[in-house]
Amino acid sequence: MQTNGSSSKGEDLNFEAIIFDAYGTLFDLDSFQSEAERIHRGKGKEISQVVRQKQVEFTMTRDIIGKYVNFEVLTRNAIEFAIKKAGVRRTDTAVEKLYSKFLSLKPFKDVVPVLSDLDELGVRVAILSNGTQAMLDKLIERTGLALLSEDVISVDGAKAYKPNAKAYRHGLDELGIFEKERILYVSANPWDVAGARAFGFKVGWINRTKQPLFDEGYYEFRPEFEFSRLDQVKELFE
Amino acid sequence: MQTNGSSSKGEDLNFEAIIFDAYGTLFDLDSFQSEAERIHRGKGKEISQVVRQKQVEFTMTRDIIGKYVNFEVLTRNAIEFAIKKAGVRRTDTAVEKLYSKFLSLKPFKDVVPVLSDLDELGVRVAILSNGTQAMLDKLIERTGLALLSEDVISVDGAKAYKPNAKAYRHGLDELGIFEKERILYVSANPWDVAGARAFGFKVGWINRTKQPLFDEGYYEFRPEFEFSRLDQVKELFE
């Protein structure tokens, strides 16, 4: 674990809760790629990359334009776009097959034990995701994560997508916590790290793939902590 | 050319000006890819794709967070990120070499003759781009496009990026035109088409690569016109 600037383990951080991002942070998008590859041989990588890129583009564009549509619809749209682009004939069945895979993404290997350890340490753990409540509930149900259902929070309640401040505010309100800096927010997505920092959370960037530095494009929003493995998060609570 | 719904050639469209997007619409981003390939053999495609994806992500994220940084800085940041990701050692020279290529993108083959024809037809032609004034002036200067310098407009004057309404509003104000629907806005980028439609321009989507349909994710913002070649734009003014 690396700490950045003034924040360090020795300091009295005194977090009231950890909020994790879901897609790419707790749940492995590569598991979608291998399922897409099983269905559309030779095109799984392209399809999964385009789906992810379009999810991000659609949510951000709609946030900027001010025309919110929920993540279930936008994910189906991203899949429709990706399969057309990959030259697969678009049928409802092809879209639904891939969409169902997005509802059963696998958690990264370290997620179940780390969340269980945090629970034993008495740490309150929550999720704040761009996914809808139904999408998140399905993911959690299938993986048996140690989470209270009221701490699985969808931005859908705020009709705003991360990195919009309204989405992070909604997470805080749902948890009933008043001080932003009493939250440790953990995400793998640089735009989400930047948004959470700009909002005022303390932020940990989980960088599993060893990217050399935090994104150049977000230099004023560098996270307080950088983790290469999820169990390093526990060190802040032991 | 395809027309969508109520708008058609027969109708009295009576446009006061055409505004073109620059990157990907008039200027070919593939010409950046071949230059990147010449400098970093075997990695040109990856580098140019990542640069473009990060430019879009950085501009949108910063628009949402409300922390504007100009496109010159964000383009250098995107290049820095892309070359690190591609495993190229990041040096100032490596970044500057690629950045200079971004300032000399080639226009698509049909751009110079079509803009010259529009000029002869007496059509007022403008550019509205996320690029800075200096970046745009350099592009125009090198290609000798038939454009008045005051009609080359950067969103930098509004400190907001497309697809934010403030950016389109700035274009309209700079042209001194009051009615949005008297503008034909032409772009190749679906998020830009959606933003311009949401703002209230009449919009033409230039779809050179024959994507099968307008992006699923933006179905309420379908453009009035779809062009497969730029000279089809002229038909609306003849």
Tab-separated table of C-alpha atoms in Angstrom:
chain	number	residue	atom	x	y	z
A	1	MET	CA	0.000	0.000	0.000
A	2	GLN	CA	1.186	3.473	-0.817
A	3	THR	CA	-0.022	6.569	0.924
A	4	ASN	CA	-0.044	9.964	-0.644
A	5	GLY	CA	1.020	13.159	1.087
A	6	SER	CA	-0.437	13.975	4.466
A	7	SER	CA	-2.612	10.911	5.023
A	8	SER	CA	-0.952	7.849	6.492
A	9	LYS	CA	-1.732	4.817	8.542
A	10	GLY	CA	-0.481	6.440	11.742
A	11	GLU	CA	-2.941	9.296	11.464
A	12	ASP	CA	-6.306	9.051	13.200
A	13	LEU	CA	-8.384	8.277	10.156
A	14	ASN	CA	-11.361	7.037	12.080
A	15	PHE	CA	-13.491	5.936	9.164
A	16	GLU	CA	-17.160	5.247	9.762
A	17	ALA	CA	-17.555	3.105	6.665
A	18	ILE	CA	-15.946	1.862	3.472
A	19	ILE	CA	-17.810	2.282	0.227
A	20	PHE	CA	-16.702	0.114	-2.659
A	21	ASP	CA	-17.433	0.657	-6.317
A	22	ALA	CA	-18.807	-2.529	-7.941
A	23	TYR	CA	-17.890	-2.988	-11.627
A	24	GLY	CA	-14.158	-3.476	-12.105
A	25	THR	CA	-13.499	-2.981	-8.379
A	26	LEU	CA	-15.236	-5.913	-6.641
A	27	PHE	CA	-16.555	-7.650	-9.783
A	28	ASP	CA	-14.225	-8.747	-12.532
A	29	LEU	CA	-15.173	-7.480	-15.986
A	30	ASP	CA	-12.785	-10.038	-17.495
A	31	SER	CA	-15.270	-12.721	-16.472
A	32	PHE	CA	-17.709	-11.041	-18.904
A	33	GLN	CA	-15.046	-11.204	-21.596
A	34	SER	CA	-14.607	-14.961	-21.264
A	35	GLU	CA	-18.366	-15.520	-21.362
A	36	ALA	CA	-18.639	-13.295	-24.435
A	37	GLU	CA	-15.820	-15.304	-26.013
A	38	ARG	CA	-17.658	-18.572	-25.321
A	39	ILE	CA	-20.757	-17.229	-27.091
A	40	HIS	CA	-19.042	-15.328	-29.936
A	41	ARG	CA	-15.774	-17.127	-30.653
A	42	GLY	CA	-12.867	-14.794	-31.514
A	43	LYS	CA	-14.837	-11.653	-30.616
A	44	GLY	CA	-15.096	-11.787	-26.821
A	45	LYS	CA	-12.335	-9.294	-26.153
A	46	GLU	CA	-13.609	-6.731	-28.646
A	47	ILE	CA	-17.211	-7.088	-27.460
A	48	SER	CA	-16.363	-6.713	-23.775
A	49	GLN	CA	-14.083	-3.729	-24.393
A	50	VAL	CA	-16.704	-1.944	-26.479
A	51	VAL	CA	-19.454	-2.697	-23.949
A	52	ARG	CA	-17.412	-1.163	-21.143
A	53	GLN	CA	-16.336	1.849	-23.189
A	54	LYS	CA	-19.917	2.542	-24.301
A	55	GLN	CA	-21.322	2.125	-20.776
A	56	VAL	CA	-18.946	4.850	-19.611
A	57	GLU	CA	-19.611	7.086	-22.623
A	58	PHE	CA	-23.409	6.717	-22.415
A	59	THR	CA	-23.577	7.401	-18.671
A	60	MET	CA	-21.294	10.431	-18.879
A	61	THR	CA	-22.941	11.912	-21.970
A	62	ARG	CA	-26.389	11.534	-20.441
A	63	ASP	CA	-25.214	13.043	-17.188
A	64	ILE	CA	-23.872	16.077	-19.075
A	65	ILE	CA	-26.975	16.427	-21.264
A	66	GLY	CA	-29.221	15.919	-18.241
A	67	LYS	CA	-31.207	13.001	-19.659
A	68	TYR	CA	-30.842	10.124	-17.237
A	69	VAL	CA	-31.737	6.607	-18.380
A	70	ASN	CA	-30.994	3.725	-16.029
A	71	PHE	CA	-27.967	1.438	-16.279
A	72	GLU	CA	-29.969	-1.619	-17.217
A	73	VAL	CA	-31.168	0.081	-20.400
A	74	LEU	CA	-27.744	1.585	-21.152
A	75	THR	CA	-25.995	-1.764	-20.631
A	76	ARG	CA	-28.363	-3.442	-23.091
A	77	ASN	CA	-27.720	-0.544	-25.495
A	78	ALA	CA	-23.959	-0.972	-25.093
A	79	ILE	CA	-24.280	-4.708	-25.802
A	80	GLU	CA	-26.446	-4.045	-28.878
A	81	PHE	CA	-23.867	-1.591	-30.166
A	82	ALA	CA	-20.931	-3.910	-29.432
A	83	ILE	CA	-22.366	-6.956	-31.178
A	84	LYS	CA	-23.323	-4.944	-34.258
A	85	LYS	CA	-19.846	-3.470	-34.366
A	86	ALA	CA	-18.341	-6.961	-34.057
A	87	GLY	CA	-20.442	-8.064	-37.020
A	88	VAL	CA	-22.727	-10.374	-35.040
A	89	ARG	CA	-26.334	-10.394	-36.188
A	90	ARG	CA	-28.297	-8.517	-33.545
A	91	THR	CA	-31.169	-10.562	-32.164
A	92	ASP	CA	-32.994	-10.167	-28.855
A	93	THR	CA	-31.627	-13.536	-27.791
A	94	ALA	CA	-28.019	-12.532	-28.503
A	95	VAL	CA	-28.467	-9.357	-26.445
A	96	GLU	CA	-30.215	-11.108	-23.545
A	97	LYS	CA	-27.623	-13.882	-23.392
A	98	LEU	CA	-24.829	-11.356	-22.936
A	99	TYR	CA	-26.881	-9.185	-20.609
A	100	SER	CA	-27.498	-12.178	-18.318
A	101	LYS	CA	-23.712	-12.686	-18.146
A	102	PHE	CA	-23.338	-9.106	-16.973
A	103	LEU	CA	-25.660	-9.973	-14.063
A	104	SER	CA	-23.431	-12.836	-12.965
A	105	LEU	CA	-19.974	-11.277	-13.098
A	106	LYS	CA	-17.539	-13.044	-10.804
A	107	PRO	CA	-16.023	-11.197	-7.854
A	108	PHE	CA	-12.225	-10.982	-7.850
A	109	LYS	CA	-10.746	-13.865	-5.840
A	110	ASP	CA	-9.850	-11.722	-2.821
A	111	VAL	CA	-13.267	-10.053	-2.458
A	112	VAL	CA	-15.205	-12.675	-0.463
A	113	PRO	CA	-12.492	-13.215	2.206
A	114	VAL	CA	-11.651	-9.508	2.554
A	115	LEU	CA	-15.279	-8.450	2.968
A	116	SER	CA	-15.789	-11.214	5.494
A	117	ASP	CA	-12.684	-10.093	7.461
A	118	LEU	CA	-13.847	-6.479	7.419
A	119	ASP	CA	-17.216	-7.632	8.737
A	120	GLU	CA	-15.461	-9.468	11.592
A	121	LEU	CA	-13.455	-6.335	12.365
A	122	GLY	CA	-16.790	-4.536	12.783
A	123	VAL	CA	-16.252	-2.309	9.760
A	124	ARG	CA	-19.360	-1.110	7.996
A	125	VAL	CA	-19.058	-1.988	4.306
A	126	ALA	CA	-21.234	-0.580	1.523
A	127	ILE	CA	-21.383	-0.548	-2.274
A	128	LEU	CA	-22.216	2.491	-4.398
A	129	SER	CA	-22.656	1.659	-8.044
A	130	ASN	CA	-23.964	3.019	-11.335
A	131	GLY	CA	-25.868	-0.276	-11.676
A	132	THR	CA	-29.560	-0.408	-10.815
A	133	GLN	CA	-30.716	-1.912	-7.524
A	134	ALA	CA	-31.967	-5.033	-9.316
A	135	MET	CA	-28.612	-5.513	-11.101
A	136	LEU	CA	-26.685	-5.106	-7.839
A	137	ASP	CA	-28.985	-7.311	-5.784
A	138	LYS	CA	-28.541	-10.089	-8.343
A	139	LEU	CA	-24.731	-9.778	-8.230
A	140	ILE	CA	-24.656	-9.839	-4.415
A	141	GLU	CA	-27.122	-12.703	-4.128
A	142	ARG	CA	-25.046	-14.916	-6.425
A	143	THR	CA	-21.791	-14.296	-4.593
A	144	GLY	CA	-22.981	-14.322	-0.976
A	145	LEU	CA	-20.983	-11.232	0.021
A	146	ALA	CA	-21.093	-10.133	3.670
A	147	LEU	CA	-23.221	-7.048	3.062
A	148	LEU	CA	-26.470	-5.726	4.499
A	149	SER	CA	-28.976	-5.200	1.712
A	150	GLU	CA	-29.532	-1.572	2.782
A	151	ASP	CA	-25.830	-0.917	2.233
A	152	VAL	CA	-26.022	-1.917	-1.436
A	153	ILE	CA	-26.720	1.483	-2.949
A	154	SER	CA	-27.580	2.338	-6.536
A	155	VAL	CA	-27.116	5.845	-7.971
A	156	ASP	CA	-30.516	5.246	-9.548
A	157	GLY	CA	-32.025	6.737	-6.390
A	158	ALA	CA	-30.391	10.053	-7.333
A	159	LYS	CA	-30.895	9.761	-11.112
A	160	ALA	CA	-27.280	10.838	-11.577
A	161	TYR	CA	-24.235	8.809	-12.515
A	162	LYS	CA	-20.814	8.832	-10.927
A	163	PRO	CA	-18.602	10.910	-11.228
A	164	ASN	CA	-21.420	13.443	-10.616
A	165	ALA	CA	-21.321	14.748	-7.026
A	166	LYS	CA	-25.056	14.003	-6.709
A	167	ALA	CA	-24.326	10.282	-6.971
A	168	TYR	CA	-21.737	10.317	-4.144
A	169	ARG	CA	-24.032	12.556	-2.062
A	170	HIS	CA	-26.765	9.954	-2.481
A	171	GLY	CA	-24.450	7.251	-1.116
A	172	LEU	CA	-23.649	9.372	1.927
A	173	ASP	CA	-27.309	10.168	2.556
A	174	GLU	CA	-28.352	6.532	2.269
A	175	LEU	CA	-25.732	5.556	4.845
A	176	GLY	CA	-26.883	8.353	7.135
A	177	ILE	CA	-23.323	9.622	7.548
A	178	PHE	CA	-22.738	13.367	7.614
A	179	GLU	CA	-19.003	13.830	7.228
A	180	LYS	CA	-17.581	12.973	3.828
A	181	GLU	CA	-14.062	12.529	5.161
A	182	ARG	CA	-15.262	9.731	7.470
A	183	ILE	CA	-15.752	7.587	4.362
A	184	LEU	CA	-13.055	5.530	2.683
A	185	TYR	CA	-14.158	5.189	-0.929
A	186	VAL	CA	-12.428	2.453	-2.950
A	187	SER	CA	-12.521	2.152	-6.725
A	188	ALA	CA	-10.459	0.776	-9.590
A	189	ASN	CA	-11.819	3.283	-12.112
A	190	PRO	CA	-9.725	6.465	-12.385
A	191	TRP	CA	-12.689	8.694	-13.322
A	192	ASP	CA	-14.523	7.376	-10.250
A	193	VAL	CA	-11.494	7.969	-8.014
A	194	ALA	CA	-11.296	11.527	-9.359
A	195	GLY	CA	-15.016	12.131	-8.826
A	196	ALA	CA	-14.966	10.760	-5.274
A	197	ARG	CA	-11.922	12.890	-4.394
A	198	ALA	CA	-13.492	15.998	-5.909
A	199	PHE	CA	-16.602	15.276	-3.817
A	200	GLY	CA	-14.559	15.073	-0.627
A	201	PHE	CA	-14.268	11.397	0.286
A	202	LYS	CA	-10.959	9.889	1.342
A	203	VAL	CA	-10.126	7.627	-1.565
A	204	GLY	CA	-8.226	4.423	-2.184
A	205	TRP	CA	-7.371	3.421	-5.732
A	206	ILE	CA	-7.206	-0.310	-6.258
A	207	ASN	CA	-4.666	-0.791	-9.020
A	208	ARG	CA	-4.547	-4.537	-9.610
A	209	THR	CA	-2.953	-4.351	-13.046
A	210	LYS	CA	-0.020	-2.212	-11.870
A	211	GLN	CA	-0.611	0.839	-13.975
A	212	PRO	CA	2.495	2.971	-13.510
A	213	LEU	CA	0.896	6.124	-12.081
A	214	PHE	CA	-2.506	7.547	-11.382
A	215	ASP	CA	-3.944	8.899	-14.635
A	216	GLU	CA	-2.195	11.984	-15.878
A	217	GLY	CA	-5.540	13.532	-16.710
A	218	TYR	CA	-6.628	13.681	-13.061
A	219	TYR	CA	-3.499	14.905	-11.330
A	220	GLU	CA	-5.283	17.166	-8.791
A	221	PHE	CA	-7.457	14.254	-7.696
A	222	ARG	CA	-4.760	11.788	-6.777
A	223	PRO	CA	-6.140	9.286	-4.233
A	224	GLU	CA	-4.910	9.223	-0.628
A	225	PHE	CA	-4.137	5.494	-0.858
A	226	GLU	CA	-3.081	3.100	-3.564
A	227	PHE	CA	-3.664	-0.637	-3.134
A	228	SER	CA	-2.290	-3.399	-5.312
A	229	ARG	CA	-4.341	-6.041	-3.453
A	230	LEU	CA	-7.689	-5.701	-1.727
A	231	ASP	CA	-6.476	-7.110	1.615
A	232	GLN	CA	-4.332	-3.986	2.022
A	233	VAL	CA	-7.571	-2.122	2.723
A	234	LYS	CA	-7.811	-4.026	6.041
A	235	GLU	CA	-4.554	-2.495	7.275
A	236	LEU	CA	-6.361	0.811	7.694
A	237	PHE	CA	-8.750	-0.776	10.184
A	238	GLU	CA	-6.555	-3.115	12.229
B	1	MET	CA	-28.287	10.964	-47.572
B	2	GLN	CA	-31.034	9.790	-45.279
B	3	THR	CA	-33.488	12.103	-43.622
B	4	ASN	CA	-35.223	11.337	-40.399
B	5	GLY	CA	-38.888	11.969	-39.690
B	6	SER	CA	-40.312	15.401	-40.370
B	7	SER	CA	-37.199	17.120	-41.745
B	8	SER	CA	-36.527	16.676	-45.437
B	9	LYS	CA	-34.905	18.439	-48.325
B	10	GLY	CA	-38.236	19.775	-49.561
B	11	GLU	CA	-38.898	21.638	-46.322
B	12	ASP	CA	-37.782	25.237	-45.966
B	13	LEU	CA	-34.727	24.627	-43.837
B	14	ASN	CA	-33.188	28.021	-44.430
B	15	PHE	CA	-29.967	27.482	-42.541
B	16	GLU	CA	-27.868	30.514	-41.667
B	17	ALA	CA	-24.684	28.510	-41.182
B	18	ILE	CA	-23.139	25.063	-40.962
B	19	ILE	CA	-21.007	24.254	-37.967
B	20	PHE	CA	-18.664	21.306	-38.304
B	21	ASP	CA	-17.007	19.394	-35.518
B	22	ALA	CA	-13.245	19.031	-36.137
B	23	TYR	CA	-11.703	15.817	-34.776
B	24	GLY	CA	-13.019	12.735	-36.536
B	25	THR	CA	-15.413	14.832	-38.635
B	26	LEU	CA	-13.195	17.050	-40.819
B	27	PHE	CA	-9.828	15.731	-39.611
B	28	ASP	CA	-8.942	12.070	-39.868
B	29	LEU	CA	-7.795	10.522	-36.601
B	30	ASP	CA	-6.464	7.548	-38.589
B	31	SER	CA	-3.707	9.840	-39.852
B	32	PHE	CA	-2.570	10.106	-36.204
B	33	GLN	CA	-2.567	6.315	-36.002
B	34	SER	CA	-0.217	5.919	-38.957
B	35	GLU	CA	2.146	8.564	-37.551
B	36	ALA	CA	2.075	6.828	-34.145
B	37	GLU	CA	2.845	3.550	-35.928
B	38	ARG	CA	5.837	5.111	-37.706
B	39	ILE	CA	7.259	6.262	-34.353
B	40	HIS	CA	6.308	3.228	-32.209
B	41	ARG	CA	6.283	0.216	-34.542
B	42	GLY	CA	3.518	-2.306	-33.800
B	43	LYS	CA	1.809	-0.026	-31.282
B	44	GLY	CA	0.285	2.739	-33.403
B	45	LYS	CA	-3.243	1.378	-33.356
B	46	GLU	CA	-3.308	0.813	-29.597
B	47	ILE	CA	-1.762	4.217	-28.867
B	48	SER	CA	-4.159	6.142	-31.099
B	49	GLN	CA	-7.213	4.291	-29.758
B	50	VAL	CA	-6.215	4.923	-26.150
B	51	VAL	CA	-5.430	8.589	-26.830
B	52	ARG	CA	-8.873	9.128	-28.343
B	53	GLN	CA	-10.674	7.187	-25.615
B	54	LYS	CA	-8.861	9.104	-22.861
B	55	GLN	CA	-9.455	12.488	-24.503
B	56	VAL	CA	-13.182	11.762	-24.414
B	57	GLU	CA	-13.081	10.370	-20.855
B	58	PHE	CA	-10.974	13.253	-19.488
B	59	THR	CA	-13.107	15.984	-21.079
B	60	MET	CA	-16.386	14.410	-19.947
B	61	THR	CA	-15.203	13.623	-16.420
B	62	ARG	CA	-13.876	17.145	-15.963
B	63	ASP	CA	-17.057	18.624	-17.323
B	64	ILE	CA	-19.084	16.601	-14.807
B	65	ILE	CA	-16.755	17.391	-11.892
B	66	GLY	CA	-16.622	21.039	-12.926
B	67	LYS	CA	-12.839	21.298	-13.205
B	68	TYR	CA	-12.037	22.460	-16.696
B	69	VAL	CA	-8.508	22.047	-18.038
B	70	ASN	CA	-7.869	22.879	-21.675
B	71	PHE	CA	-7.624	20.332	-24.493
B	72	GLU	CA	-3.959	20.914	-25.115
B	73	VAL	CA	-3.121	19.747	-21.584
B	74	LEU	CA	-5.616	16.857	-21.706
B	75	THR	CA	-4.317	15.685	-25.085
B	76	ARG	CA	-0.750	15.602	-23.746
B	77	ASN	CA	-2.074	13.720	-20.686
B	78	ALA	CA	-3.862	11.232	-22.938
B	79	ILE	CA	-0.662	10.686	-24.937
B	80	GLU	CA	1.366	10.216	-21.737
B	81	PHE	CA	-1.135	7.652	-20.506
B	82	ALA	CA	-1.273	5.825	-23.856
B	83	ILE	CA	2.470	5.457	-24.288
B	84	LYS	CA	2.918	4.219	-20.716
B	85	LYS	CA	0.125	1.714	-21.250
B	86	ALA	CA	1.755	0.553	-24.481
B	87	GLY	CA	4.998	-0.032	-22.574
B	88	VAL	CA	6.919	2.803	-24.232
B	89	ARG	CA	9.285	4.655	-21.920
B	90	ARG	CA	7.696	8.041	-21.269
B	91	THR	CA	10.008	10.918	-22.126
B	92	ASP	CA	9.156	14.517	-22.905
B	93	THR	CA	10.426	13.980	-26.443
B	94	ALA	CA	8.181	10.946	-26.999
B	95	VAL	CA	5.160	12.931	-25.813
B	96	GLU	CA	5.991	16.043	-27.848
B	97	LYS	CA	6.626	14.042	-31.027
B	98	LEU	CA	3.157	12.516	-30.843
B	99	TYR	CA	1.549	15.773	-29.755
B	100	SER	CA	2.985	17.542	-32.809
B	101	LYS	CA	1.350	14.870	-34.986
B	102	PHE	CA	-1.975	15.669	-33.398
B	103	LEU	CA	-1.519	19.269	-34.583
B	104	SER	CA	-1.068	18.172	-38.183
B	105	LEU	CA	-3.918	15.682	-38.636
B	106	LYS	CA	-4.914	15.331	-42.267
B	107	PRO	CA	-8.391	16.387	-43.375
B	108	PHE	CA	-10.482	13.629	-44.971
B	109	LYS	CA	-10.068	13.709	-48.769
B	110	ASP	CA	-13.467	15.283	-49.439
B	111	VAL	CA	-13.106	18.142	-46.937
B	112	VAL	CA	-11.134	20.706	-48.971
B	113	PRO	CA	-13.333	20.499	-52.115
B	114	VAL	CA	-16.622	20.419	-50.167
B	115	LEU	CA	-15.752	23.430	-48.010
B	116	SER	CA	-14.632	25.307	-51.096
B	117	ASP	CA	-17.927	24.467	-52.876
B	118	LEU	CA	-19.949	25.574	-49.852
B	119	ASP	CA	-17.996	28.817	-49.840
B	120	GLU	CA	-18.863	29.356	-53.534
B	121	LEU	CA	-22.516	28.686	-52.770
B	122	GLY	CA	-22.309	31.521	-50.237
B	123	VAL	CA	-22.829	29.242	-47.232
B	124	ARG	CA	-21.316	30.410	-43.977
B	125	VAL	CA	-19.132	27.611	-42.627
B	126	ALA	CA	-17.773	27.395	-39.077
B	127	ILE	CA	-15.977	24.934	-36.831
B	128	LEU	CA	-16.788	24.325	-33.164
B	129	SER	CA	-14.280	22.085	-31.460
B	130	ASN	CA	-13.101	20.905	-28.062
B	131	GLY	CA	-9.569	21.805	-29.224
B	132	THR	CA	-7.986	25.068	-28.116
B	133	GLN	CA	-7.817	28.036	-30.481
B	134	ALA	CA	-4.094	27.470	-31.003
B	135	MET	CA	-4.626	23.780	-31.873
B	136	LEU	CA	-7.396	24.625	-34.337
B	137	ASP	CA	-5.557	27.534	-35.950
B	138	LYS	CA	-2.601	25.248	-36.589
B	139	LEU	CA	-4.810	22.581	-38.193
B	140	ILE	CA	-6.563	25.114	-40.447
B	141	GLU	CA	-3.346	26.865	-41.414
B	142	ARG	CA	-1.752	23.622	-42.585
B	143	THR	CA	-4.693	22.556	-44.688
B	144	GLY	CA	-5.747	25.867	-46.217
B	145	LEU	CA	-9.458	25.344	-45.606
B	146	ALA	CA	-11.881	27.992	-46.867
B	147	LEU	CA	-12.762	29.377	-43.438
B	148	LEU	CA	-12.726	32.818	-41.874
B	149	SER	CA	-10.566	32.788	-38.789
B	150	GLU	CA	-13.401	34.214	-36.662
B	151	ASP	CA	-15.518	31.208	-37.615
B	152	VAL	CA	-13.012	28.763	-36.113
B	153	ILE	CA	-14.417	28.505	-32.600
B	154	SER	CA	-12.953	26.753	-29.587
B	155	VAL	CA	-15.094	25.714	-26.608
B	156	ASP	CA	-12.201	27.069	-24.550
B	157	GLY	CA	-13.960	30.446	-24.626
B	158	ALA	CA	-16.770	28.865	-22.585
B	159	LYS	CA	-14.577	26.628	-20.406
B	160	ALA	CA	-16.976	23.767	-21.059
B	161	TYR	CA	-16.638	20.754	-23.319
B	162	LYS	CA	-19.110	19.356	-25.761
B	163	PRO	CA	-21.612	17.707	-25.212
B	164	ASN	CA	-22.313	20.372	-22.526
B	165	ALA	CA	-24.953	22.855	-23.728
B	166	LYS	CA	-22.659	25.728	-22.689
B	167	ALA	CA	-20.208	24.711	-25.415
B	168	TYR	CA	-22.850	24.764	-28.185
B	169	ARG	CA	-24.263	28.019	-26.809
B	170	HIS	CA	-20.786	29.536	-27.081
B	171	GLY	CA	-20.628	28.557	-30.767
B	172	LEU	CA	-23.975	30.217	-31.434
B	173	ASP	CA	-22.978	33.376	-29.559
B	174	GLU	CA	-19.667	33.647	-31.391
B	175	LEU	CA	-21.461	33.425	-34.738
B	176	GLY	CA	-23.980	36.031	-33.580
B	177	ILE	CA	-26.900	33.824	-34.610
B	178	PHE	CA	-29.940	33.750	-32.347
B	179	GLU	CA	-32.012	30.817	-33.536
B	180	LYS	CA	-30.557	27.389	-32.839
B	181	GLU	CA	-32.634	25.711	-35.518
B	182	ARG	CA	-31.048	27.936	-38.192
B	183	ILE	CA	-27.813	25.996	-37.666
B	184	LEU	CA	-26.910	22.729	-39.343
B	185	TYR	CA	-24.441	21.050	-37.005
B	186	VAL	CA	-22.403	18.197	-38.516
B	187	SER	CA	-20.402	15.664	-36.524
B	188	ALA	CA	-19.136	12.100	-36.788
B	189	ASN	CA	-19.115	11.574	-33.004
B	190	PRO	CA	-22.388	10.117	-31.655
B	191	TRP	CA	-22.059	11.793	-28.239
B	192	ASP	CA	-21.569	15.121	-30.040
B	193	VAL	CA	-24.570	14.494	-32.296
B	194	ALA	CA	-26.648	13.712	-29.197
B	195	GLY	CA	-25.436	16.836	-27.379
B	196	ALA	CA	-26.100	19.109	-30.358
B	197	ARG	CA	-29.609	17.651	-30.818
B	198	ALA	CA	-30.368	18.014	-27.117
B	199	PHE	CA	-29.226	21.644	-27.373
B	200	GLY	CA	-31.584	22.326	-30.253
B	201	PHE	CA	-29.465	22.432	-33.415
B	202	LYS	CA	-30.553	20.632	-36.568
B	203	VAL	CA	-27.976	17.872	-36.827
B	204	GLY	CA	-26.330	15.810	-39.529
B	205	TRP	CA	-24.403	12.683	-38.578
B	206	ILE	CA	-21.533	11.910	-40.917
B	207	ASN	CA	-21.219	8.146	-40.823
B	208	ARG	CA	-18.274	7.359	-43.107
B	209	THR	CA	-17.653	3.875	-41.737
B	210	LYS	CA	-21.243	2.720	-42.296
B	211	GLN	CA	-22.201	1.950	-38.757
B	212	PRO	CA	-25.550	0.189	-39.016
B	213	LEU	CA	-27.660	2.575	-36.925
B	214	PHE	CA	-27.287	5.629	-34.780
B	215	ASP	CA	-26.030	4.582	-31.349
B	216	GLU	CA	-28.601	2.690	-29.354
B	217	GLY	CA	-27.652	4.672	-26.299
B	218	TYR	CA	-28.886	7.962	-27.769
B	219	TYR	CA	-32.167	6.956	-29.360
B	220	GLU	CA	-34.058	10.161	-28.450
B	221	PHE	CA	-31.344	12.264	-30.065
B	222	ARG	CA	-31.353	10.734	-33.511
B	223	PRO	CA	-30.003	13.280	-36.021
B	224	GLU	CA	-32.231	14.855	-38.693
B	225	PHE	CA	-29.795	13.827	-41.439
B	226	GLU	CA	-27.339	11.026	-42.014
B	227	PHE	CA	-24.529	11.437	-44.525
B	228	SER	CA	-22.222	8.738	-45.805
B	229	ARG	CA	-20.124	11.287	-47.725
B	230	LEU	CA	-19.458	14.935	-46.944
B	231	ASP	CA	-20.582	16.210	-50.373
B	232	GLN	CA	-24.128	15.169	-49.463
B	233	VAL	CA	-24.152	18.148	-47.105
B	234	LYS	CA	-24.158	20.423	-50.168
B	235	GLU	CA	-27.512	19.025	-51.336
B	236	LEU	CA	-29.175	20.899	-48.496
B	237	PHE	CA	-27.938	24.216	-49.877
B	238	GLU	CA	-28.262	23.808	-53.636
